[in-house]
Tab-separated table of N, CA and C in Angstrom:
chain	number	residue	atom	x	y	z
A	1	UNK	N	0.820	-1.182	0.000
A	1	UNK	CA	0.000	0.000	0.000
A	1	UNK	C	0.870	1.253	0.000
A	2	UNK	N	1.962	1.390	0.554
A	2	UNK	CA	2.655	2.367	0.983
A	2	UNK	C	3.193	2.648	-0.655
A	3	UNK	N	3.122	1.889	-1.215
A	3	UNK	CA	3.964	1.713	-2.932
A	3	UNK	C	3.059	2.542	-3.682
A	4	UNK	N	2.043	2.190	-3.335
A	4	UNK	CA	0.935	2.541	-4.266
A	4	UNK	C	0.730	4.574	-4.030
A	5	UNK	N	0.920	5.018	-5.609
A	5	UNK	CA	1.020	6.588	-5.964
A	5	UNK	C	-0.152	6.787	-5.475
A	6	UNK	N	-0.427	8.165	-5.901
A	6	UNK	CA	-1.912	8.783	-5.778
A	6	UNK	C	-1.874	8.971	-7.442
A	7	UNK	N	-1.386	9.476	-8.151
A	7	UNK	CA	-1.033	9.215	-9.326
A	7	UNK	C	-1.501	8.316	-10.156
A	8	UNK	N	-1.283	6.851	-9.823
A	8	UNK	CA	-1.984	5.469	-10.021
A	8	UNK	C	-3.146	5.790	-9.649
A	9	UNK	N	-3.919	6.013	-8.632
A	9	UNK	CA	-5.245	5.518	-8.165
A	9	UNK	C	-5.959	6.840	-9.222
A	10	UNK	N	-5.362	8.131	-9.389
A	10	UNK	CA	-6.459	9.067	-10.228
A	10	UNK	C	-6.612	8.571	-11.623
A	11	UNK	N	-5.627	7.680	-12.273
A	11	UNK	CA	-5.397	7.010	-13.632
A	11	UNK	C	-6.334	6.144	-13.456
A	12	UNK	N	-6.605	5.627	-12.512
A	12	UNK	CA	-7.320	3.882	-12.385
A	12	UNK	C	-8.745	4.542	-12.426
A	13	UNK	N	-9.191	5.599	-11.882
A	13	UNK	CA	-10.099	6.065	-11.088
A	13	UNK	C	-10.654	6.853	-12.314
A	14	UNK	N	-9.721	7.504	-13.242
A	14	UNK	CA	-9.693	8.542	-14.348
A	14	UNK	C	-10.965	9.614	-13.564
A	15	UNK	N	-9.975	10.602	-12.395
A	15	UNK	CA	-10.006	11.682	-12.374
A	15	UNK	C	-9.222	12.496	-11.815
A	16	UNK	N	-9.271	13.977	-11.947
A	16	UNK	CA	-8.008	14.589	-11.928
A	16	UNK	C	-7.231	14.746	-10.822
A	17	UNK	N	-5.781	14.910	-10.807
A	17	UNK	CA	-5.345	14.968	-9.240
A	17	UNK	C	-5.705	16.150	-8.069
A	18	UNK	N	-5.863	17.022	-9.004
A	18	UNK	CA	-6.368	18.157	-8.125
A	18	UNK	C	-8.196	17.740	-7.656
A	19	UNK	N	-8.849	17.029	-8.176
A	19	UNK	CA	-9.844	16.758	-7.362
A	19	UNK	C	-9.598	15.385	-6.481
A	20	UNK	N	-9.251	14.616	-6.525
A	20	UNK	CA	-8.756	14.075	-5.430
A	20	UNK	C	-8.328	14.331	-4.371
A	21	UNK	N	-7.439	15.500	-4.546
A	21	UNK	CA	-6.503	16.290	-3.547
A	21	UNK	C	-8.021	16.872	-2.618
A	22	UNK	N	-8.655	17.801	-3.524
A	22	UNK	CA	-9.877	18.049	-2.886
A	22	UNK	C	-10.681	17.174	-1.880
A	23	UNK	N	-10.949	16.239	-2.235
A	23	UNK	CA	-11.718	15.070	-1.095
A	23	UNK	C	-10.888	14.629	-0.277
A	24	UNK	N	-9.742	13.932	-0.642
A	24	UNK	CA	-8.764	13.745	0.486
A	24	UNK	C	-7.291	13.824	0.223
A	25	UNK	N	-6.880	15.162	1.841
A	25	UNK	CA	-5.674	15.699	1.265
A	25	UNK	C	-4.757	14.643	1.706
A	26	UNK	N	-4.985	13.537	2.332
A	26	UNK	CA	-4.120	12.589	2.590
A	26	UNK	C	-4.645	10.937	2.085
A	27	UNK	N	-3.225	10.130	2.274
A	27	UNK	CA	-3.791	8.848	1.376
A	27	UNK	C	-4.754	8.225	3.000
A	28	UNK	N	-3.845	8.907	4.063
A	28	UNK	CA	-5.048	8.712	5.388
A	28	UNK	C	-6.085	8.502	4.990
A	29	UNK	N	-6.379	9.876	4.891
A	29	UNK	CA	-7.986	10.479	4.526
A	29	UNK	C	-8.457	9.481	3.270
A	30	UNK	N	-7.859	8.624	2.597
A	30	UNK	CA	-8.263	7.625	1.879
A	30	UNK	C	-9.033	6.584	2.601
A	31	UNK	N	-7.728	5.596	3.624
A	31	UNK	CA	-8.273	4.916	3.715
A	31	UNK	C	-8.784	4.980	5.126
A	32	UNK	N	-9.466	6.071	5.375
A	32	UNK	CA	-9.889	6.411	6.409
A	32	UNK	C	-12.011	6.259	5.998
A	33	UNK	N	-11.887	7.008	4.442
A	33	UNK	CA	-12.829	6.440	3.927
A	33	UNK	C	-13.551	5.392	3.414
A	34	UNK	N	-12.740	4.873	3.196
A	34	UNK	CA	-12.751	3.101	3.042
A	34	UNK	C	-13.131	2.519	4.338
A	35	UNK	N	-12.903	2.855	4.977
A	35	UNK	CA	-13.409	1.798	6.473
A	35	UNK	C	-14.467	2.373	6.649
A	36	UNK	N	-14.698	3.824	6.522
A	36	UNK	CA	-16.466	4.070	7.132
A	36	UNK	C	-17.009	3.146	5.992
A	37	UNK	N	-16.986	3.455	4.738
A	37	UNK	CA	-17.701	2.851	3.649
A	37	UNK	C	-17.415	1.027	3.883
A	38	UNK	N	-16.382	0.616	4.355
A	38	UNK	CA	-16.572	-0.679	4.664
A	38	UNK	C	-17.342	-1.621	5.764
A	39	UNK	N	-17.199	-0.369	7.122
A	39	UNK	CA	-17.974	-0.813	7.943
A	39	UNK	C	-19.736	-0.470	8.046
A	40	UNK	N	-20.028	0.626	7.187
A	40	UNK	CA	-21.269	1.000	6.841
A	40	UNK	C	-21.942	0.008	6.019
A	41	UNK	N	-20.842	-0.935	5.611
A	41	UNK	CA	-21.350	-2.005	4.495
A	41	UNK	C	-21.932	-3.453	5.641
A	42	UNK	N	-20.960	-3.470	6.526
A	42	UNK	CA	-21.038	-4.366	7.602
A	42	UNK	C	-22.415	-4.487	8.094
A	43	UNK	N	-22.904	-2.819	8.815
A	43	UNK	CA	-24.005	-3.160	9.672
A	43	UNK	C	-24.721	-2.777	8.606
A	44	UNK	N	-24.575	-2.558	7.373
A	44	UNK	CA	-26.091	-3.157	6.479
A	44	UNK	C	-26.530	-4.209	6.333
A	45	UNK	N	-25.576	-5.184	6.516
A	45	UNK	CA	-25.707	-6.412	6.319
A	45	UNK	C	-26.185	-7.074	7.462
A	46	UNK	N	-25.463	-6.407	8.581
A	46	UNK	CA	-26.192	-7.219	9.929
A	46	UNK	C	-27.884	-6.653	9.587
A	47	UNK	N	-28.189	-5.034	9.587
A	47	UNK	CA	-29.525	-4.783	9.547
A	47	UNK	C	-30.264	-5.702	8.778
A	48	UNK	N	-30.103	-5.766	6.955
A	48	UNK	CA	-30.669	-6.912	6.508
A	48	UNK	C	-30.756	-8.144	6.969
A	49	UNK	N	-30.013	-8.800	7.396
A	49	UNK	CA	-29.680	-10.257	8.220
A	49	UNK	C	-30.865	-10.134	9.438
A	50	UNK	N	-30.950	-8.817	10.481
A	50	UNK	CA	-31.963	-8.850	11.073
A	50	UNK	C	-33.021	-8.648	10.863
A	51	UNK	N	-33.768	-8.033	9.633
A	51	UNK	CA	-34.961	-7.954	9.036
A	51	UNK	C	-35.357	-8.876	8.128
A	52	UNK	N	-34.703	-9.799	7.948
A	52	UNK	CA	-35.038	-10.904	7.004
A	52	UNK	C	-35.191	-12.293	7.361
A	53	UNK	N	-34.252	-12.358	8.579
A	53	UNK	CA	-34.337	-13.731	9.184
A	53	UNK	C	-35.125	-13.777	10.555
A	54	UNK	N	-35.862	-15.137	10.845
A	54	UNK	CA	-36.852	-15.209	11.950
A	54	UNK	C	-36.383	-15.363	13.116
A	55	UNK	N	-35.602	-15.992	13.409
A	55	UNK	CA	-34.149	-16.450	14.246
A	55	UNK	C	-32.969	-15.731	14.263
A	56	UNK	N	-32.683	-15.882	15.427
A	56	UNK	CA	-31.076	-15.551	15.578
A	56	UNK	C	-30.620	-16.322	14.686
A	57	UNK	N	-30.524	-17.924	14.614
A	57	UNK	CA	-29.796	-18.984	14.115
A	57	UNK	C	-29.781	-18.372	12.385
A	58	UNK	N	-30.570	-18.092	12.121
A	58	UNK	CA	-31.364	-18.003	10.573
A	58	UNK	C	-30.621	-16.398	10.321
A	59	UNK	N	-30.339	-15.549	10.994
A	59	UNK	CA	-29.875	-14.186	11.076
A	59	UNK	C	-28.225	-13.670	10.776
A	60	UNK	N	-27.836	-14.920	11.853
A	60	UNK	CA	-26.626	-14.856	12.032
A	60	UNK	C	-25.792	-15.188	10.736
A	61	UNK	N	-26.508	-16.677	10.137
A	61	UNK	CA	-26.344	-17.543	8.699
A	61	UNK	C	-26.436	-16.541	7.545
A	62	UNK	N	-27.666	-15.910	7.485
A	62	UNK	CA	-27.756	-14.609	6.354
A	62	UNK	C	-26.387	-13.457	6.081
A	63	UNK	N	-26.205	-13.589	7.853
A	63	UNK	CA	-24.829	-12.203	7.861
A	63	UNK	C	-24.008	-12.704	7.345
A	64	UNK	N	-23.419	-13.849	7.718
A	64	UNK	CA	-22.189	-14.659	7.373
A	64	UNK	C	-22.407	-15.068	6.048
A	65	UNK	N	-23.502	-15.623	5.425
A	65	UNK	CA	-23.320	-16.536	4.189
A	65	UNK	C	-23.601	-15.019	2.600
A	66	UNK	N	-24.467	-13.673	3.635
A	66	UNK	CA	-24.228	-12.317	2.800
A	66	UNK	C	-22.920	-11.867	2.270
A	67	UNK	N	-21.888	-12.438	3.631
A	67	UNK	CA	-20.847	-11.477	3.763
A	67	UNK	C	-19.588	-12.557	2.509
A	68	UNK	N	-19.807	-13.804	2.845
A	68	UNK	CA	-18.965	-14.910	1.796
A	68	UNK	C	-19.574	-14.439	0.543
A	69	UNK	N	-20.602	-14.147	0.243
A	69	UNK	CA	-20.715	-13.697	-1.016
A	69	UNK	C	-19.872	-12.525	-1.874
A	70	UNK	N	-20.054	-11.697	-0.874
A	70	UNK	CA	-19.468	-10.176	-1.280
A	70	UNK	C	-18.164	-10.514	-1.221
A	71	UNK	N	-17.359	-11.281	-0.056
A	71	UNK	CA	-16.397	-11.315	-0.160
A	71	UNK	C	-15.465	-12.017	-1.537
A	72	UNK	N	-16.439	-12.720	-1.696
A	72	UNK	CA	-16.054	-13.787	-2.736
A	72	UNK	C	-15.896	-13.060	-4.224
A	73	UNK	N	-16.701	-12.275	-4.299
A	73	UNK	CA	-16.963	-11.282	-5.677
A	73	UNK	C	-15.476	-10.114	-5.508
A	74	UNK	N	-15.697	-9.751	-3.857
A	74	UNK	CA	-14.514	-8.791	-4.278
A	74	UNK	C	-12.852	-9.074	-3.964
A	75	UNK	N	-12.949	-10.573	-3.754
A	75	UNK	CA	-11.743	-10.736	-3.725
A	75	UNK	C	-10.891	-10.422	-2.489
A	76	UNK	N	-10.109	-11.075	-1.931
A	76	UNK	CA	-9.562	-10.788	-0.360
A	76	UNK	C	-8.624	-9.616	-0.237
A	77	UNK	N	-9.240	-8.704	0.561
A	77	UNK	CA	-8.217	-7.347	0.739
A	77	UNK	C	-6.636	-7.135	0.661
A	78	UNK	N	-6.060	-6.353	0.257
A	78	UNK	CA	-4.596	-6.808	0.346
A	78	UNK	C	-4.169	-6.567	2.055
A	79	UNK	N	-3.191	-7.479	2.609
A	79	UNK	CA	-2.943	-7.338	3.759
A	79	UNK	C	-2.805	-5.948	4.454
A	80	UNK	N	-1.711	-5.299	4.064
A	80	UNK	CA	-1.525	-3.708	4.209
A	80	UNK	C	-2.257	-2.988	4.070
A	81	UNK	N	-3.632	-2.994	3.296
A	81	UNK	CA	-4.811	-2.273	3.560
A	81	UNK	C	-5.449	-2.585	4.773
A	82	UNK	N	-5.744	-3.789	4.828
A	82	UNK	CA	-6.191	-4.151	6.145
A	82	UNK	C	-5.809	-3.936	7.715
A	83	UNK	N	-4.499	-4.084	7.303
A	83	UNK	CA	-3.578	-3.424	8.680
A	83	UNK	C	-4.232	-1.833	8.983
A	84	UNK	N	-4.065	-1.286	7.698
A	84	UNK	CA	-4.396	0.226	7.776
A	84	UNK	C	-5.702	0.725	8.090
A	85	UNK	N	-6.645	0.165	7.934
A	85	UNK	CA	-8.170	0.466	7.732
A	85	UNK	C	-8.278	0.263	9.608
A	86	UNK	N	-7.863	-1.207	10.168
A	86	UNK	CA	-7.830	-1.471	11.297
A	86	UNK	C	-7.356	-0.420	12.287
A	87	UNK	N	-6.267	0.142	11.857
A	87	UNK	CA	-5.806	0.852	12.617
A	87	UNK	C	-6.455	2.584	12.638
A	88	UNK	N	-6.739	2.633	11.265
A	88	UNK	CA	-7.483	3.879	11.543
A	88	UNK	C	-8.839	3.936	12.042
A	89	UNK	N	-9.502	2.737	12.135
A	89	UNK	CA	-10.854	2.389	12.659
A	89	UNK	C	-11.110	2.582	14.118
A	90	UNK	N	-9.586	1.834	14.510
A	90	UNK	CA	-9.968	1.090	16.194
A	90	UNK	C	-10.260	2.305	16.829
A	91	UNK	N	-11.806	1.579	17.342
A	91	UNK	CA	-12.625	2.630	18.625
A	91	UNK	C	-13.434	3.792	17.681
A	92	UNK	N	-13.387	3.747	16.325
A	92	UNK	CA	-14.456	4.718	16.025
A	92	UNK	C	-16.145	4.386	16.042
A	93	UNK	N	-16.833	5.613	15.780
A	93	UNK	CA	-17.655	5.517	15.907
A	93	UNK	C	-18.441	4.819	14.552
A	94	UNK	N	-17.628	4.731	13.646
A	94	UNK	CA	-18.362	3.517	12.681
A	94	UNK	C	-18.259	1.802	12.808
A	95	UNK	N	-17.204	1.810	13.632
A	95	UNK	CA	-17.108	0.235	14.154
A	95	UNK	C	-18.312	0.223	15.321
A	96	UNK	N	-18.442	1.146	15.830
A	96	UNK	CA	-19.217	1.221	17.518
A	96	UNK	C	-20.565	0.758	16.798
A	97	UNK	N	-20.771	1.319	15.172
A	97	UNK	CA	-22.381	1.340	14.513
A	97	UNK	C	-23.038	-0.149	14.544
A	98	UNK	N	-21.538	-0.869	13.613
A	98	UNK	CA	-21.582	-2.117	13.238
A	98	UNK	C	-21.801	-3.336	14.320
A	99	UNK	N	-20.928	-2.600	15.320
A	99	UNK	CA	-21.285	-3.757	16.735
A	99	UNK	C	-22.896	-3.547	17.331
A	100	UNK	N	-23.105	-1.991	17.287
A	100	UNK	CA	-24.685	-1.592	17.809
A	100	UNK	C	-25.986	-2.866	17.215
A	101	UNK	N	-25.383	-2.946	15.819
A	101	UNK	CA	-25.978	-3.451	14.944
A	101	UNK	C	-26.502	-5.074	15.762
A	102	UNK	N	-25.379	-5.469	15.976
A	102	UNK	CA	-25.268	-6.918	15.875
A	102	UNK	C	-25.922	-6.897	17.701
A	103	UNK	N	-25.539	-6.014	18.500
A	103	UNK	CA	-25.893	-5.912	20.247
A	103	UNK	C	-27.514	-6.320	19.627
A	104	UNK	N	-28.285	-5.459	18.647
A	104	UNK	CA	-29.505	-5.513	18.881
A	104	UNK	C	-30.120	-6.737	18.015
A	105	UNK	N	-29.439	-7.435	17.121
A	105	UNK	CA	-29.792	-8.557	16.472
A	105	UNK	C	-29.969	-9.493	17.993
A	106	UNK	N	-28.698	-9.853	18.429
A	106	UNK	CA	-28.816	-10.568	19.517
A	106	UNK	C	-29.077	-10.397	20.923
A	107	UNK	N	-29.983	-9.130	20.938
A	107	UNK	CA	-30.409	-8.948	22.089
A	107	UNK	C	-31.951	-9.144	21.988
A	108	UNK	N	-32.451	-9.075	20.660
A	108	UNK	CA	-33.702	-9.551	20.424
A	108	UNK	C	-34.014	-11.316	20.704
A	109	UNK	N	-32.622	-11.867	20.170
A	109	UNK	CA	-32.622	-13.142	20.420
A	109	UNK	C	-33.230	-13.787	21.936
A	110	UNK	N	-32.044	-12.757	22.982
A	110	UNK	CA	-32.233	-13.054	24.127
A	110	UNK	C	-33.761	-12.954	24.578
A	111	UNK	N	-34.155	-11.934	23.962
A	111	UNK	CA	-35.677	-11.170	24.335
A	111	UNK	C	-36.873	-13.009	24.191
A	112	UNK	N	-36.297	-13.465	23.007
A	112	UNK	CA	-37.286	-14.396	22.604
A	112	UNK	C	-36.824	-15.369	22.899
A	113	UNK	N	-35.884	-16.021	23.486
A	113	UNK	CA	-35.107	-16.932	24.246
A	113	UNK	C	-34.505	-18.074	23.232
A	114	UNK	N	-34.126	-17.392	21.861
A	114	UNK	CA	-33.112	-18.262	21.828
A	114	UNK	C	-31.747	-18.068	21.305
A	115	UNK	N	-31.802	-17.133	22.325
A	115	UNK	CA	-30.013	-16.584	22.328
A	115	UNK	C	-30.049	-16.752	24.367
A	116	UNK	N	-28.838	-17.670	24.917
A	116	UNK	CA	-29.179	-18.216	26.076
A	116	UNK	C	-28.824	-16.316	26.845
A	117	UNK	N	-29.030	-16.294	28.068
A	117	UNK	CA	-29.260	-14.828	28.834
A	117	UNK	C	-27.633	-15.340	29.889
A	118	UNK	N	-27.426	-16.301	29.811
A	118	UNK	CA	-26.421	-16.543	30.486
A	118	UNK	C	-24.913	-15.818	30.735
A	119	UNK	N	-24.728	-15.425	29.458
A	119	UNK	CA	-23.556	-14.653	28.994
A	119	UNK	C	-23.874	-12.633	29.514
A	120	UNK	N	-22.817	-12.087	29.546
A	120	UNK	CA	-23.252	-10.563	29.146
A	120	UNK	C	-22.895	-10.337	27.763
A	121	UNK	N	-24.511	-9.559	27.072
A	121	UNK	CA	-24.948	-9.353	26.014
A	121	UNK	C	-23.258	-8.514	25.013
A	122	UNK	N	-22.587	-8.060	26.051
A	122	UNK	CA	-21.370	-7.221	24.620
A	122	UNK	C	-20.479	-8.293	24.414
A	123	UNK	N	-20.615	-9.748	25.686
A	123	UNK	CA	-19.940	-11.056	25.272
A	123	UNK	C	-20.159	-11.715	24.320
A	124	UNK	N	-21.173	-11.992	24.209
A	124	UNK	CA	-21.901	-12.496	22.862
A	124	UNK	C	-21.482	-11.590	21.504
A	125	UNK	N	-21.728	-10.249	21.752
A	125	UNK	CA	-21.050	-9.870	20.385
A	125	UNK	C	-19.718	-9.805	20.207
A	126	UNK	N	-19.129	-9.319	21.159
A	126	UNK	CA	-17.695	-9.702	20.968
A	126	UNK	C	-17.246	-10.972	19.868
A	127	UNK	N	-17.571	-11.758	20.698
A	127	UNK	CA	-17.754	-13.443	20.382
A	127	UNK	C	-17.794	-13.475	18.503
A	128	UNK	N	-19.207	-12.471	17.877
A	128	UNK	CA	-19.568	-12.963	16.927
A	128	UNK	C	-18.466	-12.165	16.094
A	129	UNK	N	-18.742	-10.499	16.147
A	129	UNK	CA	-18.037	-9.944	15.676
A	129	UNK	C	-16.442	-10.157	15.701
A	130	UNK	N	-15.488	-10.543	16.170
A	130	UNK	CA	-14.354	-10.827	16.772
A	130	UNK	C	-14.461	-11.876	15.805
A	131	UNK	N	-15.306	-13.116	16.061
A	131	UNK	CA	-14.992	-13.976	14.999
A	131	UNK	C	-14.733	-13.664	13.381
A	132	UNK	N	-16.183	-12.836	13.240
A	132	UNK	CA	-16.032	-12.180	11.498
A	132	UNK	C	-14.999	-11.730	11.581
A	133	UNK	N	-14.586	-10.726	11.958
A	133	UNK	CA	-13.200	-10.264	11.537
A	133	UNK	C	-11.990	-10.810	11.442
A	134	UNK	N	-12.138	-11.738	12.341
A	134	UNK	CA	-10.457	-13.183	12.495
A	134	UNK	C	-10.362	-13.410	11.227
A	135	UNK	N	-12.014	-14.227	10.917
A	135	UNK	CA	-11.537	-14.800	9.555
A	135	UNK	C	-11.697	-13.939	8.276
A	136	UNK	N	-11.964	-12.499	8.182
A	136	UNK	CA	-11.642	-11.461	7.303
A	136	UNK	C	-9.765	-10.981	7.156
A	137	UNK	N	-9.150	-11.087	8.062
A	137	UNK	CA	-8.300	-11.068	8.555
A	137	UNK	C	-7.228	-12.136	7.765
A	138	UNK	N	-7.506	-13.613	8.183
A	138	UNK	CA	-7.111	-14.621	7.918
A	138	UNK	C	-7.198	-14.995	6.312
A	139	UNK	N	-8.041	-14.803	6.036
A	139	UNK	CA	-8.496	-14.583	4.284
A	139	UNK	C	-7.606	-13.678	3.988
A	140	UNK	N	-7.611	-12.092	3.913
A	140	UNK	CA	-6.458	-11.481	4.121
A	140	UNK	C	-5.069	-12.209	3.541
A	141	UNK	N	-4.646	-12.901	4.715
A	141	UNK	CA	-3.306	-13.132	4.968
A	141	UNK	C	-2.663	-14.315	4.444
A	142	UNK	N	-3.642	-15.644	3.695
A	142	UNK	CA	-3.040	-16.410	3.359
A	142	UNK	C	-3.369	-16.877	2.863
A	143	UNK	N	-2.939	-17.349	1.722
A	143	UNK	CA	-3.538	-17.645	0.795
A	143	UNK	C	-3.950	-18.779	0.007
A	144	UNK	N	-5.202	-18.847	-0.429
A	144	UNK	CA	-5.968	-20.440	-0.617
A	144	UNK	C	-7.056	-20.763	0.804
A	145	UNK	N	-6.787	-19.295	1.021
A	145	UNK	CA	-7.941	-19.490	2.837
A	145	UNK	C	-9.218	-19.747	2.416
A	146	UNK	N	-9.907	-20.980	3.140
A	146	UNK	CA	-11.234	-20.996	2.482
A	146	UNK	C	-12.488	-20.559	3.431
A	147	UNK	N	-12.437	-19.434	2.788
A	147	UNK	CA	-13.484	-18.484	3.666
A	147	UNK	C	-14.802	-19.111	3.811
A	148	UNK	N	-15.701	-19.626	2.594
A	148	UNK	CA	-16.618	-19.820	2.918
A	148	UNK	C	-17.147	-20.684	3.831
A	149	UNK	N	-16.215	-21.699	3.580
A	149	UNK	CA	-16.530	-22.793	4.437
A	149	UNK	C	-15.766	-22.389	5.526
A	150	UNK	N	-15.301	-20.968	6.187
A	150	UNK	CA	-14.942	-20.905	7.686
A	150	UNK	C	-16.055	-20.367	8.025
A	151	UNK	N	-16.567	-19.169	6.985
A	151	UNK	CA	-17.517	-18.611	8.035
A	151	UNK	C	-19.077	-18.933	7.604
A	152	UNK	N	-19.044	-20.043	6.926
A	152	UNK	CA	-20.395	-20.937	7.471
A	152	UNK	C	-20.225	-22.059	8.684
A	153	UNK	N	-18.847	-22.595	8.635
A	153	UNK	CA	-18.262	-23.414	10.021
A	153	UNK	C	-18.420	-22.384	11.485
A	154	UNK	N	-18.126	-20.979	11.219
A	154	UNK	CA	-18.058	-20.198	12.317
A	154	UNK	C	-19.602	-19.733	12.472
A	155	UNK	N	-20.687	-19.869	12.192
A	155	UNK	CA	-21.498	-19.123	11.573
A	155	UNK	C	-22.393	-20.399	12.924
A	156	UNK	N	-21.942	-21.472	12.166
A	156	UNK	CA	-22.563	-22.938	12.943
A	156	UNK	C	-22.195	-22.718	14.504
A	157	UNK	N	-21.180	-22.763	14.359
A	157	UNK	CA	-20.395	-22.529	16.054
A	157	UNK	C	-21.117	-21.799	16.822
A	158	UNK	N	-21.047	-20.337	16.351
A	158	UNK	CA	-21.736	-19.625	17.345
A	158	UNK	C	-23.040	-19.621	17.783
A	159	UNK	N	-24.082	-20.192	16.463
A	159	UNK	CA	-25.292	-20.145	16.865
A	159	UNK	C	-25.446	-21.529	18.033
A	160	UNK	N	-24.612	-22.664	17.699
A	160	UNK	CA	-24.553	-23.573	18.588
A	160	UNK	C	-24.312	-23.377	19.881
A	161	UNK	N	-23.382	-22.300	20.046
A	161	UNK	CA	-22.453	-21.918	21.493
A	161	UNK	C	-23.508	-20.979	22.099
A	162	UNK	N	-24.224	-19.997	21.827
A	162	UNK	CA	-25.213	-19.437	22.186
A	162	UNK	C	-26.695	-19.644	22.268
A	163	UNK	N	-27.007	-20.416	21.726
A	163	UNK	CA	-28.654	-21.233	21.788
A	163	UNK	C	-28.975	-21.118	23.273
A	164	UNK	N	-30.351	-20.337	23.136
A	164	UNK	CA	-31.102	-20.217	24.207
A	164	UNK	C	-31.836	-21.584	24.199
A	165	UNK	N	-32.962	-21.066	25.522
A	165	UNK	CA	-33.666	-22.487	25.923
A	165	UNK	C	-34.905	-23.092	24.498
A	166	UNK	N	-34.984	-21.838	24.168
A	166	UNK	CA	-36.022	-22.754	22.756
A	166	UNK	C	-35.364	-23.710	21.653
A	167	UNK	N	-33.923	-22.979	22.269
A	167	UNK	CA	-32.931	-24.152	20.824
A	167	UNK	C	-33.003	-23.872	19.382
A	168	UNK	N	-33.182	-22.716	19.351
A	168	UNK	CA	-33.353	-22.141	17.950
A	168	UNK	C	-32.320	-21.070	17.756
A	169	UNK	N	-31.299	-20.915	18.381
A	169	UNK	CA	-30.497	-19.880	17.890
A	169	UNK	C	-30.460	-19.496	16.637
């Protein structure tokens, strides 16, 4: 990433450098935009995932098997972006959106009992979110990683590890 001109990206992009410069005077301010726009992509997906599925179990599967899709189309991030996006993210208020997102998917769960009440509710997301990102991460970093089948394997896990008393996570 550090290789990569601004030069290149207005050629790729075909527009001029002085408007680029305009939106962002740093490659920061790049990929500073990229993570809102990436994580804004996140809790759309949790929102859809929670308006579409009846279940947690059924919710969680939509997020994860939404997110292997997209991922799959756009191809695994280059590592050094990822480092970067992470680091300009940690603790903002667009990661805070994406977790909000997922607190209230699975706090509805709890509401209807089958997300278990046993845990504290930012454990559980931790849990889920923490997972998505490992294996966003891991995809990332090496290559021939087979995402889909981690995060439908991870997807299984958690709804298993969290199942309330109706057993329907």
């Amino acid at each position: 990433m550090e290789a990569t001109k601004v030069e290149a990206i207005c050629d790729q992009a075909d527009i001029a450098l002085r408007t680029f410069f305009n939106h962002f005077p740093s490659k920061r301010d790049v990929v500073h935009q990229l993570g809102i726009d990436a994580t804004a992509e996140v809790t759309a997906r949790i929102a859809a995932a929670h308006e579409r599925g009846q279940s947690t179990r059924e919710r969680l599967s939509l997020f994860f098997l939404h997110s292997v899709e997209v991922s799959l189309q756009r191809g695994p991030p280059h590592p050094e972006l990822l480092a970067a996006l992470v680091a300009v993210l940690f603790g903002s208020a667009d990661l805070q959106a994406a977790r909000g997102a997922m607190i209230g998917l699975l706090e509805e769960g709890i509401a209807v009992g089958d997300v278990a009440a046993e845990h504290p509710l930012e454990t559980l997301c931790d849990a889920v979110i923490g997972t998505f990102y490992r294996i966003m991460i891991d995809w990332a970093n090496q290559d021939g990683y087979p995402i889909r089948e981690q995060l439908e394997n991870a997807s299984r896990f958690l709804c298993d590890s969290i199942e309330g008393r109706s057993g329907t996570a």
